[in-house]
XYZ file of C-alpha atoms in Angstrom:
346
model
C 0.000 0.000 0.000
C 2.024 2.875 -1.316
C 2.151 5.974 0.873
C 0.318 4.350 3.859
C 1.988 3.406 7.103
C 0.420 0.748 9.336
C 1.077 0.776 13.049
C -0.407 -2.065 15.101
C -1.134 -2.105 18.833
C -2.699 -4.891 20.850
C -6.200 -3.561 20.291
C -5.880 -0.764 17.717
C -4.609 -0.498 14.143
C -4.206 2.757 12.200
C -4.007 3.250 8.438
C -2.846 6.446 6.812
C 0.088 8.858 6.555
C 2.282 9.272 9.602
C 2.376 12.450 11.671
C 5.556 13.720 9.965
C 4.090 13.347 6.471
C 0.823 14.947 7.510
C 2.744 17.892 8.943
C 4.763 18.291 5.737
C 1.622 18.259 3.607
C -0.041 20.744 5.957
C 2.868 23.172 5.520
C 2.725 22.719 1.753
C -1.043 23.375 1.771
C -0.603 26.593 3.753
C 2.114 27.818 1.387
C -0.025 26.937 -1.630
C -3.031 28.766 -0.183
C -0.848 31.796 0.525
C 0.481 31.782 -3.035
C -3.001 31.541 -4.515
C -4.245 34.376 -2.276
C -1.294 36.604 -3.152
C -1.819 35.942 -6.861
C -5.517 36.818 -6.612
C -4.682 40.090 -4.855
C -1.739 41.183 -6.997
C -2.491 40.211 -10.579
C -5.043 42.175 -12.655
C -8.564 40.817 -12.708
C -8.305 40.346 -16.448
C -5.631 37.711 -15.790
C -7.869 35.962 -13.249
C -10.571 35.564 -15.890
C -8.147 33.485 -17.948
C -7.763 31.084 -15.003
C -11.475 30.272 -14.788
C -11.193 27.113 -16.947
C -9.062 25.497 -14.210
C -11.567 26.386 -11.477
C -13.304 22.964 -11.646
C -9.992 21.386 -10.614
C -10.108 23.182 -7.253
C -12.359 20.584 -5.510
C -10.082 17.796 -6.767
C -7.004 19.544 -5.372
C -8.725 20.278 -2.051
C -9.841 16.662 -1.728
C -6.363 15.393 -2.562
C -4.621 17.667 -0.057
C -7.167 17.027 2.693
C -6.597 13.293 2.388
C -2.917 13.855 3.139
C -3.352 16.051 6.229
C -6.345 14.410 7.957
C -5.761 11.917 10.800
C -5.538 8.230 9.889
C -8.298 5.620 10.065
C -8.367 3.853 13.428
C -9.689 0.294 13.797
C -10.615 -0.509 17.424
C -12.533 -3.306 19.155
C -15.589 -1.015 19.361
C -15.622 0.309 15.774
C -13.853 2.437 13.225
C -12.832 6.108 13.458
C -12.463 7.510 9.982
C -12.840 10.326 7.478
C -15.190 9.189 4.676
C -14.043 10.135 1.190
C -17.299 11.960 0.394
C -17.403 13.854 3.680
C -16.599 17.535 4.048
C -12.989 17.666 5.265
C -13.037 18.272 9.027
C -10.486 17.598 11.722
C -12.829 15.428 13.793
C -13.134 11.809 12.720
C -16.465 10.004 12.493
C -16.949 6.939 14.718
C -18.855 3.982 13.239
C -19.582 1.127 15.684
C -19.275 -2.448 14.463
C -22.975 -3.042 15.232
C -23.887 -0.477 12.547
C -21.784 -2.201 9.867
C -23.301 -4.988 7.766
C -20.159 -5.865 5.785
C -16.663 -4.684 4.817
C -15.438 -4.844 1.212
C -12.738 -3.450 -1.079
C -13.793 -1.143 -3.911
C -11.990 -0.183 -7.103
C -12.169 3.480 -8.219
C -10.066 4.102 -11.277
C -6.555 2.932 -10.515
C -7.087 3.054 -6.748
C -8.522 0.658 -4.183
C -10.514 1.777 -1.147
C -12.265 0.083 1.759
C -16.075 0.329 1.749
C -18.304 -0.107 4.796
C -21.884 -1.218 4.083
C -24.046 0.067 6.938
C -27.269 -1.426 8.267
C -29.291 1.573 7.062
C -28.402 0.737 3.441
C -25.796 3.458 2.966
C -22.115 3.043 2.159
C -19.066 4.717 3.620
C -15.846 4.841 1.596
C -12.823 5.166 3.868
C -10.098 7.605 2.937
C -7.552 5.183 4.418
C -6.433 2.484 3.891
C -5.994 2.971 0.160
C -3.600 1.869 -2.518
C -3.175 0.943 -6.132
C -5.499 -1.540 -7.773
C -4.672 -5.047 -6.536
C -2.568 -3.753 -3.616
C -2.224 -6.621 -1.143
C -2.011 -4.237 1.805
C -5.612 -3.106 1.181
C -6.774 -6.724 1.143
C -4.923 -7.371 4.411
C -6.665 -4.364 5.967
C -10.063 -5.652 4.793
C -9.350 -9.073 6.306
C -8.338 -7.478 9.608
C -11.514 -5.369 9.693
C -13.684 -8.390 8.881
C -12.041 -10.343 11.705
C -12.592 -7.475 14.151
C -16.155 -7.063 12.867
C -16.999 -10.727 13.357
C -15.437 -10.789 16.824
C -17.308 -7.653 17.950
C -20.645 -9.084 16.761
C -20.127 -12.483 18.451
C -19.939 -14.303 15.137
C -23.278 -13.006 13.768
C -23.050 -10.016 11.419
C -25.859 -7.410 11.454
C -28.309 -7.405 8.560
C -29.321 -4.465 6.382
C -32.683 -3.387 7.868
C -32.864 0.127 6.328
C -33.551 1.609 9.771
C -32.001 5.107 9.972
C -29.029 5.366 12.289
C -29.653 8.247 14.739
C -26.056 9.411 14.792
C -25.993 9.711 10.979
C -29.054 11.900 10.644
C -28.321 15.245 9.033
C -29.870 18.217 10.775
C -32.322 20.407 8.884
C -30.057 23.538 8.876
C -27.254 21.454 7.360
C -29.571 20.136 4.638
C -30.794 23.632 3.849
C -27.229 24.949 3.717
C -26.162 22.081 1.448
C -29.006 22.904 -0.962
C -28.669 26.692 -0.880
C -24.880 27.065 -0.905
C -24.302 25.702 -4.459
C -27.083 27.924 -5.830
C -25.727 31.031 -4.093
C -22.195 30.205 -5.254
C -23.345 29.801 -8.864
C -25.248 33.105 -8.759
C -22.232 34.853 -7.234
C -19.901 33.445 -9.887
C -22.182 34.524 -12.744
C -22.585 37.992 -11.216
C -18.819 38.333 -10.840
C -18.246 37.268 -14.438
C -20.832 39.712 -15.799
C -19.497 42.588 -13.696
C -15.871 41.992 -14.608
C -16.615 41.398 -18.289
C -18.092 44.888 -18.383
C -15.119 46.228 -16.451
C -12.766 44.778 -19.075
C -14.553 46.353 -22.043
C -13.049 49.646 -23.161
C -15.473 52.472 -24.042
C -15.507 54.118 -27.455
C -12.565 56.376 -28.191
C -13.127 60.132 -28.023
C -11.368 63.107 -29.592
C -9.389 64.994 -26.967
C -9.757 68.353 -28.738
C -13.546 68.065 -28.509
C -13.289 67.837 -24.732
C -10.990 70.811 -24.134
C -12.829 73.192 -21.734
C -12.240 76.437 -23.577
C -13.464 78.738 -20.810
C -11.309 77.084 -18.139
C -8.307 76.993 -20.469
C -8.803 80.635 -21.452
C -8.557 81.669 -17.794
C -5.049 80.231 -17.777
C -4.058 81.413 -21.258
C -6.576 83.974 -22.657
C -4.963 84.236 -26.103
C -4.620 80.470 -26.558
C -6.472 78.174 -28.942
C -6.884 74.449 -29.625
C -3.873 73.003 -31.410
C -4.223 69.475 -32.753
C -1.430 66.898 -32.633
C -2.746 64.748 -35.419
C -3.531 62.223 -32.688
C -7.137 61.691 -31.629
C -6.181 61.121 -28.001
C -3.981 64.249 -27.617
C -4.529 67.974 -27.867
C -2.904 71.243 -26.784
C -4.146 74.653 -25.739
C -1.510 77.244 -26.625
C -0.619 80.183 -28.781
C 1.093 79.815 -32.154
C 4.477 80.167 -30.418
C 4.183 78.445 -27.017
C 7.912 78.556 -26.328
C 7.912 82.345 -26.597
C 4.648 82.744 -24.706
C 5.882 80.492 -21.930
C 2.564 78.756 -21.160
C 0.635 75.856 -22.666
C -1.641 73.009 -21.582
C -1.429 69.462 -22.925
C -4.466 67.160 -22.865
C -4.559 63.373 -23.232
C -7.803 61.376 -23.105
C -7.385 57.659 -23.786
C -9.906 54.840 -23.791
C -9.038 51.942 -21.478
C -10.896 49.071 -19.915
C -12.118 50.436 -16.548
C -9.980 47.984 -14.591
C -6.870 48.850 -16.601
C -7.581 52.577 -16.315
C -7.851 52.309 -12.542
C -4.685 50.214 -12.345
C -2.703 52.703 -14.452
C -4.052 55.545 -12.313
C -2.905 53.817 -9.120
C 0.525 52.997 -10.542
C 1.133 56.594 -11.623
C -0.074 57.852 -8.249
C 2.394 55.536 -6.560
C 5.209 56.886 -8.748
C 4.269 60.467 -7.818
C 4.395 59.662 -4.138
C 7.672 57.763 -4.559
C 9.158 60.937 -6.076
C 8.412 62.781 -2.816
C 5.522 64.853 -4.142
C 2.203 65.306 -2.343
C -0.802 65.032 -4.679
C -4.114 66.773 -3.973
C -7.222 64.663 -4.518
C -10.733 65.444 -5.675
C -13.634 63.579 -7.321
C -13.801 61.164 -4.345
C -10.172 60.198 -4.791
C -10.217 59.175 -8.463
C -8.462 62.382 -9.579
C -5.449 64.296 -8.324
C -3.130 67.170 -9.178
C 0.507 67.799 -8.315
C 2.865 70.687 -9.146
C 6.532 71.544 -8.793
C 9.147 74.091 -9.885
C 11.458 73.123 -12.745
C 13.928 74.782 -15.096
C 11.077 76.087 -17.260
C 9.049 77.646 -14.464
C 6.243 75.659 -12.908
C 4.739 72.365 -14.079
C 1.405 70.996 -12.850
C 0.004 67.569 -13.726
C -3.531 66.350 -13.245
C -4.792 62.801 -13.738
C -8.221 61.163 -13.441
C -10.077 58.061 -14.603
C -13.735 58.373 -15.597
C -15.724 55.290 -16.687
C -12.770 53.729 -18.468
C -11.270 56.979 -19.789
C -7.873 58.031 -18.512
C -7.562 61.831 -18.498
C -4.218 63.616 -18.209
C -3.635 67.368 -18.072
C -0.156 68.940 -18.048
C 0.237 72.692 -17.490
C 3.619 74.308 -18.194
C 3.887 77.971 -17.290
C 6.417 80.728 -16.637
C 3.635 83.146 -15.706
C 2.229 81.656 -12.517
C 3.558 83.006 -9.246
C 3.885 79.676 -7.424
C 3.530 75.938 -7.741
C 0.285 76.152 -5.743
C -1.213 78.566 -8.303
C -0.156 76.279 -11.163
C -1.679 73.270 -9.389
C -4.941 75.128 -8.748
C -5.166 76.144 -12.423
C -4.474 72.580 -13.588
C -7.130 71.312 -11.173
C -9.758 73.692 -12.564
C -8.984 72.541 -16.097
C -9.036 68.859 -15.106
C -12.395 69.236 -13.361
C -13.851 70.840 -16.485
C -12.479 68.072 -18.740
C -13.872 65.295 -16.538
C -17.244 67.073 -16.372
C -17.364 67.227 -20.183
C -16.338 63.590 -20.416
C -18.845 62.416 -17.814
C -21.603 64.147 -19.762
C -20.647 62.300 -22.958
C -19.912 58.850 -21.458
């Protein structure tokens, strides 16, 4: 019986992995769970969608790992303490007295052999241990030992199948309700999550940045400016014909992203701003910010926001403003106007 250790005492026999192996598998299970949790938290949701086809394998993996960390099957003069294969993995073993067992047999499932207990109420219990490959002699030896113990405990007369419910195997009503409702709720939750995230991964229609330039707000910063196209639908500039001589201009960028990607890019850029030692100012409930600083040109103020899948960027360069705070305030007014225009069109 590969992978099973058998330890015999005068009145008790145990089948299953030893304590050291169970501990090693428990550590591996914890590390695996931690890795899966970290992956779910760190990778983009769009990547998690690609992993959905392997989701049905999760119960198989859980069942396989639980069988390696649960306590072994104990065969005593009074009965058997075990973890049935079909049972929900719990740390407490179920005790089945010999008087409730009609017969003990070996069962083949695929390439594996398991021990099956036929109970007097007509049900069957498949033991998690002992187990082995098909035709494993160790499983047959375990069955013979259990039959001998069974016959001895019942004084040579085995119980018959009478279909009378066993009181200790009755499932309480709340457990039955939970078992019926939980799969339905899980299926509804999964479908809802898929629908919500499929929408969050769909990028909105592209817009023309020059159509969204707030002319009144931009004119307060540069009264003699006008819209200057880049030849790129997503970019635009408000400036005079000679911005380098004038010393002030505003660049606009409005790109169409999937909402999840737009939010991720927004958070990454915000993290880079903070890492550079700058303190951004937030508005629009935290999904927009501005930041300004002095540079060799004069003052530069950046504003960034994400609105329904659109990533909006405003960059104000000016030699006219008196301070970085004034440049940041002007960039904020322009960014608010752009996002208001965009929200009205989206």
